[in-house]
Every structure is written in structure tokens, then in C-alpha cells.
PDB file of C-alpha atoms in Angstrom:
ATOM      1  CA  MET X 241     -17.139   0.606 -21.439  1.00  0.00           C
ATOM      2  CA  GLY X 242     -15.639   3.580 -23.252  1.00  0.00           C
ATOM      3  CA  VAL X 243     -12.056   3.131 -22.085  1.00  0.00           C
ATOM      4  CA  THR X 244      -9.454   3.776 -24.743  1.00  0.00           C
ATOM      5  CA  PRO X 245      -5.688   3.775 -24.610  1.00  0.00           C
ATOM      6  CA  ASP X 246      -4.334   7.302 -24.726  1.00  0.00           C
ATOM      7  CA  LEU X 247      -0.928   7.438 -26.367  1.00  0.00           C
ATOM      8  CA  GLN X 248      -0.521  11.220 -26.574  1.00  0.00           C
ATOM      9  CA  GLU X 249       2.238  12.439 -24.271  1.00  0.00           C
ATOM     10  CA  GLY X 250       2.080  15.549 -22.150  1.00  0.00           C
ATOM     11  CA  VAL X 251      -0.927  17.433 -20.905  1.00  0.00           C
ATOM     12  CA  LEU X 252      -3.708  15.766 -18.941  1.00  0.00           C
ATOM     13  CA  LYS X 253      -7.179  15.889 -20.471  1.00  0.00           C
ATOM     14  CA  THR X 254     -10.657  15.531 -19.042  1.00  0.00           C
ATOM     15  CA  GLY X 255     -11.442  11.842 -18.673  1.00  0.00           C
ATOM     16  CA  ASP X 256      -7.825  10.740 -18.167  1.00  0.00           C
ATOM     17  CA  VAL X 257      -7.358   8.063 -15.528  1.00  0.00           C
ATOM     18  CA  VAL X 258      -4.547   8.983 -13.140  1.00  0.00           C
ATOM     19  CA  VAL X 259      -2.836   7.554 -10.072  1.00  0.00           C
ATOM     20  CA  VAL X 260      -1.999   9.897  -7.205  1.00  0.00           C
ATOM     21  CA  ARG X 261       1.752   9.888  -6.496  1.00  0.00           C
ATOM     22  CA  GLN X 262       1.880  12.258  -3.488  1.00  0.00           C
ATOM     23  CA  GLY X 263      -0.349  12.930  -0.498  1.00  0.00           C
ATOM     24  CA  LYS X 264      -2.841  10.971   1.552  1.00  0.00           C
ATOM     25  CA  ASN X 265      -4.416   9.403  -1.556  1.00  0.00           C
ATOM     26  CA  LYS X 266      -1.111   8.026  -2.842  1.00  0.00           C
ATOM     27  CA  GLY X 267      -1.613   4.971  -5.050  1.00  0.00           C
ATOM     28  CA  LYS X 268      -5.336   5.492  -5.664  1.00  0.00           C
ATOM     29  CA  PHE X 269      -6.985   5.779  -9.073  1.00  0.00           C
ATOM     30  CA  PHE X 270      -8.911   8.940  -9.970  1.00  0.00           C
ATOM     31  CA  VAL X 271     -10.431  10.477 -13.087  1.00  0.00           C
ATOM     32  CA  VAL X 272      -9.671  14.017 -14.284  1.00  0.00           C
ATOM     33  CA  VAL X 273     -13.055  15.802 -14.270  1.00  0.00           C
ATOM     34  CA  GLY X 274     -11.843  19.356 -14.852  1.00  0.00           C
ATOM     35  CA  ILE X 275      -8.815  21.446 -15.683  1.00  0.00           C
ATOM     36  CA  GLU X 276      -7.982  24.653 -13.834  1.00  0.00           C
ATOM     37  CA  SER X 277      -4.639  25.434 -15.504  1.00  0.00           C
ATOM     38  CA  GLU X 278      -1.658  23.663 -17.047  1.00  0.00           C
ATOM     39  CA  THR X 279      -0.424  22.733 -13.586  1.00  0.00           C
ATOM     40  CA  ARG X 280      -3.674  22.069 -11.655  1.00  0.00           C
ATOM     41  CA  VAL X 281      -6.560  19.718 -12.371  1.00  0.00           C
ATOM     42  CA  PHE X 282      -9.695  18.534 -10.589  1.00  0.00           C
ATOM     43  CA  ILE X 283      -9.885  14.796  -9.885  1.00  0.00           C
ATOM     44  CA  SER X 284     -12.709  12.652  -8.570  1.00  0.00           C
ATOM     45  CA  ASP X 285     -13.357   9.024  -7.713  1.00  0.00           C
ATOM     46  CA  GLY X 286     -17.088   9.445  -7.128  1.00  0.00           C
ATOM     47  CA  SER X 287     -17.008   8.414  -3.461  1.00  0.00           C
ATOM     48  CA  ASN X 288     -14.345  10.079  -1.299  1.00  0.00           C
ATOM     49  CA  TYR X 289     -14.172  13.034  -3.670  1.00  0.00           C
ATOM     50  CA  PRO X 290     -17.578  13.361  -5.345  1.00  0.00           C
ATOM     51  CA  VAL X 291     -17.991  15.114  -8.665  1.00  0.00           C
ATOM     52  CA  GLY X 292     -19.660  18.065  -6.915  1.00  0.00           C
ATOM     53  CA  LYS X 293     -16.569  18.630  -4.759  1.00  0.00           C
ATOM     54  CA  PRO X 294     -13.546  17.248  -6.618  1.00  0.00           C
ATOM     55  CA  LYS X 295      -9.986  17.291  -5.313  1.00  0.00           C
ATOM     56  CA  LYS X 296      -7.721  19.974  -6.759  1.00  0.00           C
ATOM     57  CA  LYS X 297      -4.326  18.442  -7.480  1.00  0.00           C
ATOM     58  CA  ASN X 298      -1.003  19.568  -8.916  1.00  0.00           C
ATOM     59  CA  VAL X 299      -0.205  17.583 -12.078  1.00  0.00           C
ATOM     60  CA  LYS X 300       3.329  16.953 -10.761  1.00  0.00           C
ATOM     61  CA  HIS X 301       1.757  14.713  -8.125  1.00  0.00           C
ATOM     62  CA  LEU X 302      -0.210  12.624 -10.613  1.00  0.00           C
ATOM     63  CA  GLN X 303       0.844   9.722 -12.781  1.00  0.00           C
ATOM     64  CA  ARG X 304      -0.927   9.276 -16.094  1.00  0.00           C
ATOM     65  CA  THR X 305      -2.131   5.870 -17.144  1.00  0.00           C
ATOM     66  CA  LEU X 306      -2.756   4.842 -20.719  1.00  0.00           C
ATOM     67  CA  MET X 307      -6.524   4.997 -20.185  1.00  0.00           C
ATOM     68  CA  ASN X 308      -9.070   7.714 -20.886  1.00  0.00           C
ATOM     69  CA  LEU X 309     -12.782   7.523 -20.072  1.00  0.00           C
ATOM     70  CA  GLU X 310     -14.353   8.985 -23.202  1.00  0.00           C
ATOM     71  CA  ASP X 311     -17.747   9.055 -21.461  1.00  0.00           C
ATOM     72  CA  VAL X 312     -16.488  11.541 -18.860  1.00  0.00           C
ATOM     73  CA  ALA X 313     -14.944  13.814 -21.474  1.00  0.00           C
ATOM     74  CA  GLY X 314     -18.118  13.662 -23.573  1.00  0.00           C
ATOM     75  CA  ARG X 315     -20.410  14.460 -20.670  1.00  0.00           C
ATOM     76  CA  VAL X 316     -18.284  17.376 -19.485  1.00  0.00           C
ATOM     77  CA  ALA X 317     -17.958  18.772 -23.019  1.00  0.00           C
ATOM     78  CA  GLY X 318     -21.705  18.408 -23.570  1.00  0.00           C
ATOM     79  CA  GLY X 319     -22.549  20.117 -20.286  1.00  0.00           C
ATOM     80  CA  LYS X 320     -24.227  16.988 -18.912  1.00  0.00           C
ATOM     81  CA  PRO X 321     -23.847  16.284 -15.189  1.00  0.00           C
ATOM     82  CA  LEU X 322     -21.645  13.455 -13.982  1.00  0.00           C
ATOM     83  CA  ASP X 323     -23.218  10.990 -11.567  1.00  0.00           C
ATOM     84  CA  ASN X 324     -21.143   9.829  -8.588  1.00  0.00           C
ATOM     85  CA  GLY X 325     -22.474   6.260  -8.677  1.00  0.00           C
ATOM     86  CA  TRP X 326     -21.712   5.989 -12.375  1.00  0.00           C
ATOM     87  CA  LEU X 327     -18.170   7.302 -11.807  1.00  0.00           C
ATOM     88  CA  VAL X 328     -17.606   4.843  -8.938  1.00  0.00           C
ATOM     89  CA  GLN X 329     -18.548   1.988 -11.305  1.00  0.00           C
ATOM     90  CA  LYS X 330     -16.114   3.252 -13.945  1.00  0.00           C
ATOM     91  CA  VAL X 331     -13.244   3.608 -11.445  1.00  0.00           C
ATOM     92  CA  SER X 332     -14.019   0.147  -9.996  1.00  0.00           C
ATOM     93  CA  ALA X 333     -13.884  -1.354 -13.485  1.00  0.00           C
ATOM     94  CA  ILE X 334     -10.506   0.334 -14.016  1.00  0.00           C
ATOM     95  CA  LEU X 335      -9.237  -1.126 -10.722  1.00  0.00           C
ATOM     96  CA  ASP X 336     -10.384  -4.606 -11.762  1.00  0.00           C
ATOM     97  CA  THR X 337      -8.675  -4.225 -15.127  1.00  0.00           C
ATOM     98  CA  ALA X 338      -5.445  -2.963 -13.532  1.00  0.00           C
ATOM     99  CA  THR X 339      -5.464  -5.865 -11.083  1.00  0.00           C
ATOM    100  CA  HIS X 340      -5.907  -8.410 -13.888  1.00  0.00           C
ATOM    101  CA  LEU X 341      -3.176  -6.822 -16.003  1.00  0.00           C
ATOM    102  CA  GLY X 342      -0.748  -6.736 -13.102  1.00  0.00           C
ATOM    103  CA  ASP X 343      -0.539  -2.939 -13.280  1.00  0.00           C
ATOM    104  CA  ARG X 344       1.308  -3.035 -16.623  1.00  0.00           C
ATOM    105  CA  GLU X 345      -0.434   0.141 -17.751  1.00  0.00           C
ATOM    106  CA  VAL X 346       0.566   1.940 -14.573  1.00  0.00           C
ATOM    107  CA  GLU X 347       4.142   0.693 -14.888  1.00  0.00           C
ATOM    108  CA  ALA X 348       4.269   1.853 -18.516  1.00  0.00           C
ATOM    109  CA  THR X 349       3.845   5.457 -17.408  1.00  0.00           C
ATOM    110  CA  ALA X 350       5.708   5.225 -14.093  1.00  0.00           C
ATOM    111  CA  TRP X 351       8.293   7.771 -13.085  1.00  0.00           C
ATOM    112  CA  PRO X 352      11.863   6.656 -13.735  1.00  0.00           C
ATOM    113  CA  LYS X 353      13.609   5.095 -10.755  1.00  0.00           C
ATOM    114  CA  LYS X 354      16.345   7.121  -9.074  1.00  0.00           C
ATOM    115  CA  LYS X 355      19.825   5.675  -9.366  1.00  0.00           C
TER     116      LYS X 355
END
């Protein structure tokens, strides 16, 4: 499927799977399809936010997971277009995996709880 664990800390990269932490899409999985700056990225899920019109989001409002879709990064780097249906399938597979794992990967990168 092309999903690999991404252990590097810090900056988001194209293909990273993220969970929205703030806003109307809170709790939903998206894929980083572009990077505007160190603090803003473009995310898409293929359906509500198609690849042609991705959501611009502040990285402070995103939670990284340990997954990266190498296929997305490869297509973007190679200048090949991303297909919305294909991206929906990838995000759905991620949701199925997260459900089966009990969201352990999401919890592993979760923000620390306030005391």
C-alpha cells in the first residue's frame, strides 16, 4: 500500500498523514499534499477537500501520525497528478488501519495532556 512509519520528528512532509486538531474538521484524517511554508501546509482527503482545491492549514492545528504515504510524495515530486478517488481509497485504508489498531499511532503522537 506504500504506507511507512515515519519516525523523523519535526517538520511535516508531503505524503504525511495528519489528524486535524482544530476547526470544523477536528478529528479527521488528511494527507499533506503540498507545503506553503514552515507554518502552513495544504491537506486533502480526496472528497470534501479534493486535490484540486486542498485545505490550507496551520501546522499548529495538525497532529502528525507515524504514517507517510510514499505514493503521494512520489507523485508530487514527479509532477504526476493526484487522483481524488485514489486518495479517498488511501485515506479509507488508513482509517481502517487506525480503527483496528485502536488509534495507537494517533496516541503515540498526541499532544501532552494539560495538568
